[in-house]
PDB file of C-alpha atoms in Angstrom:
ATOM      1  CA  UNK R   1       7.999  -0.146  -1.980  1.00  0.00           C
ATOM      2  CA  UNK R   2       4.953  -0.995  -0.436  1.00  0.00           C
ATOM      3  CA  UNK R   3       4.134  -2.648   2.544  1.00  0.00           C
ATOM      4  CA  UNK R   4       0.684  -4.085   3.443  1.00  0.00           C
ATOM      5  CA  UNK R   5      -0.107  -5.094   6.991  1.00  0.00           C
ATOM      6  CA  UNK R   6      -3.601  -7.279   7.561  1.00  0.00           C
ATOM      7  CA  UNK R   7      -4.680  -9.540   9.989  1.00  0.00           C
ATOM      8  CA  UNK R   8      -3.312 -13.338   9.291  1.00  0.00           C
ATOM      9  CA  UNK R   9      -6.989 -14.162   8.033  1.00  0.00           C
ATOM     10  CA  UNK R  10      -5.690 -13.972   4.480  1.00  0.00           C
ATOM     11  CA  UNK R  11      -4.918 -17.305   2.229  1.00  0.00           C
ATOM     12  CA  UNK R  12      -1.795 -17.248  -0.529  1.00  0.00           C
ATOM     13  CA  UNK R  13      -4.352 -16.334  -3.361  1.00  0.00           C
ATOM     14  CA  UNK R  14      -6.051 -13.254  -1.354  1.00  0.00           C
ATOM     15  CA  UNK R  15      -2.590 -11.977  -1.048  1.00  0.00           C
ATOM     16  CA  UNK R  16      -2.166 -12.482  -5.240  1.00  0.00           C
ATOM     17  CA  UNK R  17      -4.991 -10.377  -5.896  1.00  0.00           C
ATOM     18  CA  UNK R  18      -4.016  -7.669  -3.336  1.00  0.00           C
ATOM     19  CA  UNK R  19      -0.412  -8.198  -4.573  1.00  0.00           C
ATOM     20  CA  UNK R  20      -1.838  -7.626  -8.395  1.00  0.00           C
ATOM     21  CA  UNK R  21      -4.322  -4.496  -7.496  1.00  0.00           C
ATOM     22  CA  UNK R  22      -1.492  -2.884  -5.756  1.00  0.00           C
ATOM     23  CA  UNK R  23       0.795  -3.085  -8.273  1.00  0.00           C
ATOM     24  CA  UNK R  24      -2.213  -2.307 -10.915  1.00  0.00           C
ATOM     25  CA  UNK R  25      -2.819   0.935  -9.360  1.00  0.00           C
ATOM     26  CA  UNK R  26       1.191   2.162  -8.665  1.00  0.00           C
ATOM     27  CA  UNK R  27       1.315   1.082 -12.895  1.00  0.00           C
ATOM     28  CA  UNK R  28      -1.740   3.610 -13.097  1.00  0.00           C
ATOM     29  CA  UNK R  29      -0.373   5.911 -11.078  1.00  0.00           C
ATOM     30  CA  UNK R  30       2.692   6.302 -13.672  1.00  0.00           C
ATOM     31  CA  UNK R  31       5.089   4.014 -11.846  1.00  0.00           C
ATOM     32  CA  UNK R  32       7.462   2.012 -14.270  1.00  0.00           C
ATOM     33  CA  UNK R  33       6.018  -1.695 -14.559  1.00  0.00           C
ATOM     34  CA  UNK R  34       9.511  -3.280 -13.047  1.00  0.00           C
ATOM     35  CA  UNK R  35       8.941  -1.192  -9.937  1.00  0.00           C
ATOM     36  CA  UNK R  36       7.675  -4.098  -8.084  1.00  0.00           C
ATOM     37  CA  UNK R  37       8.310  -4.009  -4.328  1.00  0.00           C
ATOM     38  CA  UNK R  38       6.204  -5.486  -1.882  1.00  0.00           C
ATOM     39  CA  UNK R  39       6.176  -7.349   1.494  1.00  0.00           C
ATOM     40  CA  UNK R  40       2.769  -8.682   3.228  1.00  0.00           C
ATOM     41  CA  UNK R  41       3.048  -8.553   7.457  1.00  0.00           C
ATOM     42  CA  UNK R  42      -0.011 -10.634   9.222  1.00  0.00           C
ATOM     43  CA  UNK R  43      -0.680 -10.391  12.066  1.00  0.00           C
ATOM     44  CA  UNK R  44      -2.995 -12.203  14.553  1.00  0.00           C
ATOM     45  CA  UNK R  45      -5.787  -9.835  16.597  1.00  0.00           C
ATOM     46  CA  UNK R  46      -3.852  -9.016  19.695  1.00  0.00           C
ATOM     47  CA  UNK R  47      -0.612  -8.077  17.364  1.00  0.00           C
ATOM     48  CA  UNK R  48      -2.686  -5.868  14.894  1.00  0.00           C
ATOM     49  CA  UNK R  49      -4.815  -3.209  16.701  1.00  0.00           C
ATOM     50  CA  UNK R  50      -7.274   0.008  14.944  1.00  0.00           C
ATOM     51  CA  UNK R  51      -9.514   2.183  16.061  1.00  0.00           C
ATOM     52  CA  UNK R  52     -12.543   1.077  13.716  1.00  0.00           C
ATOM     53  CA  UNK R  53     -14.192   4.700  13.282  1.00  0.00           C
ATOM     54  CA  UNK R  54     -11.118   7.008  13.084  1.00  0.00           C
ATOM     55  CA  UNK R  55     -11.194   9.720  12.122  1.00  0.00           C
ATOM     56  CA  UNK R  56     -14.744   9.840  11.579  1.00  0.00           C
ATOM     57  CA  UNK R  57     -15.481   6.996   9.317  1.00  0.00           C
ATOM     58  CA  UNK R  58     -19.103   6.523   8.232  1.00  0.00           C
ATOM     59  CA  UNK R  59     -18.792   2.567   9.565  1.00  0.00           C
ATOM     60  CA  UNK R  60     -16.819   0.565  11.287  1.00  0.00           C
ATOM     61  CA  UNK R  61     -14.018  -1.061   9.477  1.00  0.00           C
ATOM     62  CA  UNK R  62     -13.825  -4.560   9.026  1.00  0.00           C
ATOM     63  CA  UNK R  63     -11.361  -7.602   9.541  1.00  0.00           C
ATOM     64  CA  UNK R  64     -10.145  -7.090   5.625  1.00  0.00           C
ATOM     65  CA  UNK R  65      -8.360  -4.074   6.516  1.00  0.00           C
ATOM     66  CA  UNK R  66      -5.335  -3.183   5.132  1.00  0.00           C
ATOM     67  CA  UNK R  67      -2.676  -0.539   6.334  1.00  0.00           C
ATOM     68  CA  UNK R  68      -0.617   0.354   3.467  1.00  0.00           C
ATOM     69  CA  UNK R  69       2.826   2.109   3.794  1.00  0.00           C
ATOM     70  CA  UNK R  70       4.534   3.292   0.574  1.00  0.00           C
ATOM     71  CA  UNK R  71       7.672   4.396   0.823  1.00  0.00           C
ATOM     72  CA  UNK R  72       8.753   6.731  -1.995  1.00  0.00           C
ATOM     73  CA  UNK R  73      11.334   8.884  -3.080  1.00  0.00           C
ATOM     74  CA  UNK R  74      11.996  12.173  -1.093  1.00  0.00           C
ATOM     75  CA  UNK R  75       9.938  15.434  -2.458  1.00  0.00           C
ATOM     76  CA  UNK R  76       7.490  13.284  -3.990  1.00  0.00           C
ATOM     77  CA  UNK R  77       4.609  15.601  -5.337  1.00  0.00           C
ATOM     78  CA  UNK R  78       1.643  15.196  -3.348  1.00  0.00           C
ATOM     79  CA  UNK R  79      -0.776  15.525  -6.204  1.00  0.00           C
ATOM     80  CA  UNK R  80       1.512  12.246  -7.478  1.00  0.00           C
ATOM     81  CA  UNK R  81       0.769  10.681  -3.778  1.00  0.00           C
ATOM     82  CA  UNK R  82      -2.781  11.810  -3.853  1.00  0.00           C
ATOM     83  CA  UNK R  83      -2.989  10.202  -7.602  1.00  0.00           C
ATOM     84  CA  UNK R  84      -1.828   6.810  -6.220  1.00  0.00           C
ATOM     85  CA  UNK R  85      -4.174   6.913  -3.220  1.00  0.00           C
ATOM     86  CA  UNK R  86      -6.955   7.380  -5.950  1.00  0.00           C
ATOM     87  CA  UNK R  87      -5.356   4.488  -7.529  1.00  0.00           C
ATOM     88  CA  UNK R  88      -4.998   2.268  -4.580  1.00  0.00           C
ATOM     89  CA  UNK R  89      -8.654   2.700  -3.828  1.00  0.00           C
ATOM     90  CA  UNK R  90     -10.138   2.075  -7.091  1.00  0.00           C
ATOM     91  CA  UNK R  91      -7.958  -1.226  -7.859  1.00  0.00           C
ATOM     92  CA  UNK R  92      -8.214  -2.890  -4.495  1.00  0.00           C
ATOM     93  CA  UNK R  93     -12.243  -2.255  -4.684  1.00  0.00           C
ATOM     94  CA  UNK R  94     -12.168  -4.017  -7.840  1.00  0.00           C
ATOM     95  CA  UNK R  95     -10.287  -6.593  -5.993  1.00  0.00           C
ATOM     96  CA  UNK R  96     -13.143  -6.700  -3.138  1.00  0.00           C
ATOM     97  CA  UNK R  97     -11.968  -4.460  -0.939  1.00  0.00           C
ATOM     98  CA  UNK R  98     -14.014  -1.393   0.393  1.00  0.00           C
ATOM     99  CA  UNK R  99     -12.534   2.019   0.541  1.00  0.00           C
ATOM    100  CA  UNK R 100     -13.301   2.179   4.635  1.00  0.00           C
ATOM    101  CA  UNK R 101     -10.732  -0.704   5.012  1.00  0.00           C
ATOM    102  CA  UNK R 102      -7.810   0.736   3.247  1.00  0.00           C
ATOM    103  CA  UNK R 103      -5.290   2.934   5.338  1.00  0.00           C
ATOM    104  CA  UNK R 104      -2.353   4.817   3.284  1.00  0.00           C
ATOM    105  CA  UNK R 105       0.454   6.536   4.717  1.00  0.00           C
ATOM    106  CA  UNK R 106       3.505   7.728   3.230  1.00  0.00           C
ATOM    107  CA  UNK R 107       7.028   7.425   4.090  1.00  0.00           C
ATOM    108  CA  UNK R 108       9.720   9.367   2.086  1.00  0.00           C
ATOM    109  CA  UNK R 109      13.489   8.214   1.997  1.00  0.00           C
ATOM    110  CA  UNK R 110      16.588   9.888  -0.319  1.00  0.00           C
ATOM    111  CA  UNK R 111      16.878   7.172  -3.362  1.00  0.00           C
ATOM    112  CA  UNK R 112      20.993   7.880  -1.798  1.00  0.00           C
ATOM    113  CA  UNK R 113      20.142   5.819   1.454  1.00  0.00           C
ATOM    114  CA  UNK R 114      19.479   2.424  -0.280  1.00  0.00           C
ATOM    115  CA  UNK R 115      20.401  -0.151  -2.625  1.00  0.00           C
ATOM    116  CA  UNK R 116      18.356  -2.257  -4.427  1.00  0.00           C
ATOM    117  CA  UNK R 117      21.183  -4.906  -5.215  1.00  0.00           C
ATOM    118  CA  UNK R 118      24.393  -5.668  -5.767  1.00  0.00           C
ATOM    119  CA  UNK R 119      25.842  -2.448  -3.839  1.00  0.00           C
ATOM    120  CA  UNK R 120      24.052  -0.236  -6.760  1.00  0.00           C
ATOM    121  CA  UNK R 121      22.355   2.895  -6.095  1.00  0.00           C
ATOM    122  CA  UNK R 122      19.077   3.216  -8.077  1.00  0.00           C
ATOM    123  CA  UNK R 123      18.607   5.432 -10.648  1.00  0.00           C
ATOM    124  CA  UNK R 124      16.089   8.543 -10.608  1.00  0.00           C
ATOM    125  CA  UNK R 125      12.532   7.324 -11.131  1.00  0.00           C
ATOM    126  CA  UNK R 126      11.118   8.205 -14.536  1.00  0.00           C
ATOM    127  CA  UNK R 127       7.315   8.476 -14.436  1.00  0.00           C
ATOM    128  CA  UNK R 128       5.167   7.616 -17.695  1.00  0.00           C
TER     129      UNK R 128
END
């Protein structure tokens, strides 16, 4: 599940493309193609608040930045987190974005502590 927080500068079809890059690059990444989850938070300037250079960033980011959370299963292999990173970064600069506006972080949960509907646990994930 992803979750994308921006500033609230961003129409409907901005959000489309992100929404299709992201989901481009978890597909290249060897997530199943159903595994869409994703929910866009904007915020206006006093609600969303970065330093521009940290930690050590060539240039200042912009007002396109985006600060991705994905939450995946517990024990995910980091070469599989570092894979969708690579991922995230290549889709979303074919979809405009550059590489010094795009924050990932990772949150890990136990597929046991969540349902994805109608009171059913999901099944492991099998990667392509």
């Amino acid at each position: 599940m992803f979750t994308v927080t921006m500033k609230s500068n961003r129409s409907t079809n901005e959000k489309d493309r992100l929404s299709r890059a992201i989901h481009a690059a978890s597909i290249a990444a060897g997530y199943p193609e159903d595994d869409l989850f994703q929910r866009f938070l904007s915020l206006g300037p006093s609600d969303f608040r970065v330093d521009l250079y940290y930690p050590a960033l060539p240039k200042p980011r912009t007002d396109q930045m985006l600060m991705i959370e994905v939450l995946v299963s517990s024990g995910t292999d980091t070469n599989r987190k570092k894979g969708l990173v690579a991922a995230l970064v290549e889709k979303l600069g074919e979809a405009g974005i550059d590489p010094n506006d795009i924050m990932v972080f990772f949150l890990e949960t136990d597929r046991a502590s969540g349902s994805f509907g109608g009171g059913q646990f999901a099944p492991p994930v099998a990667f392509a």
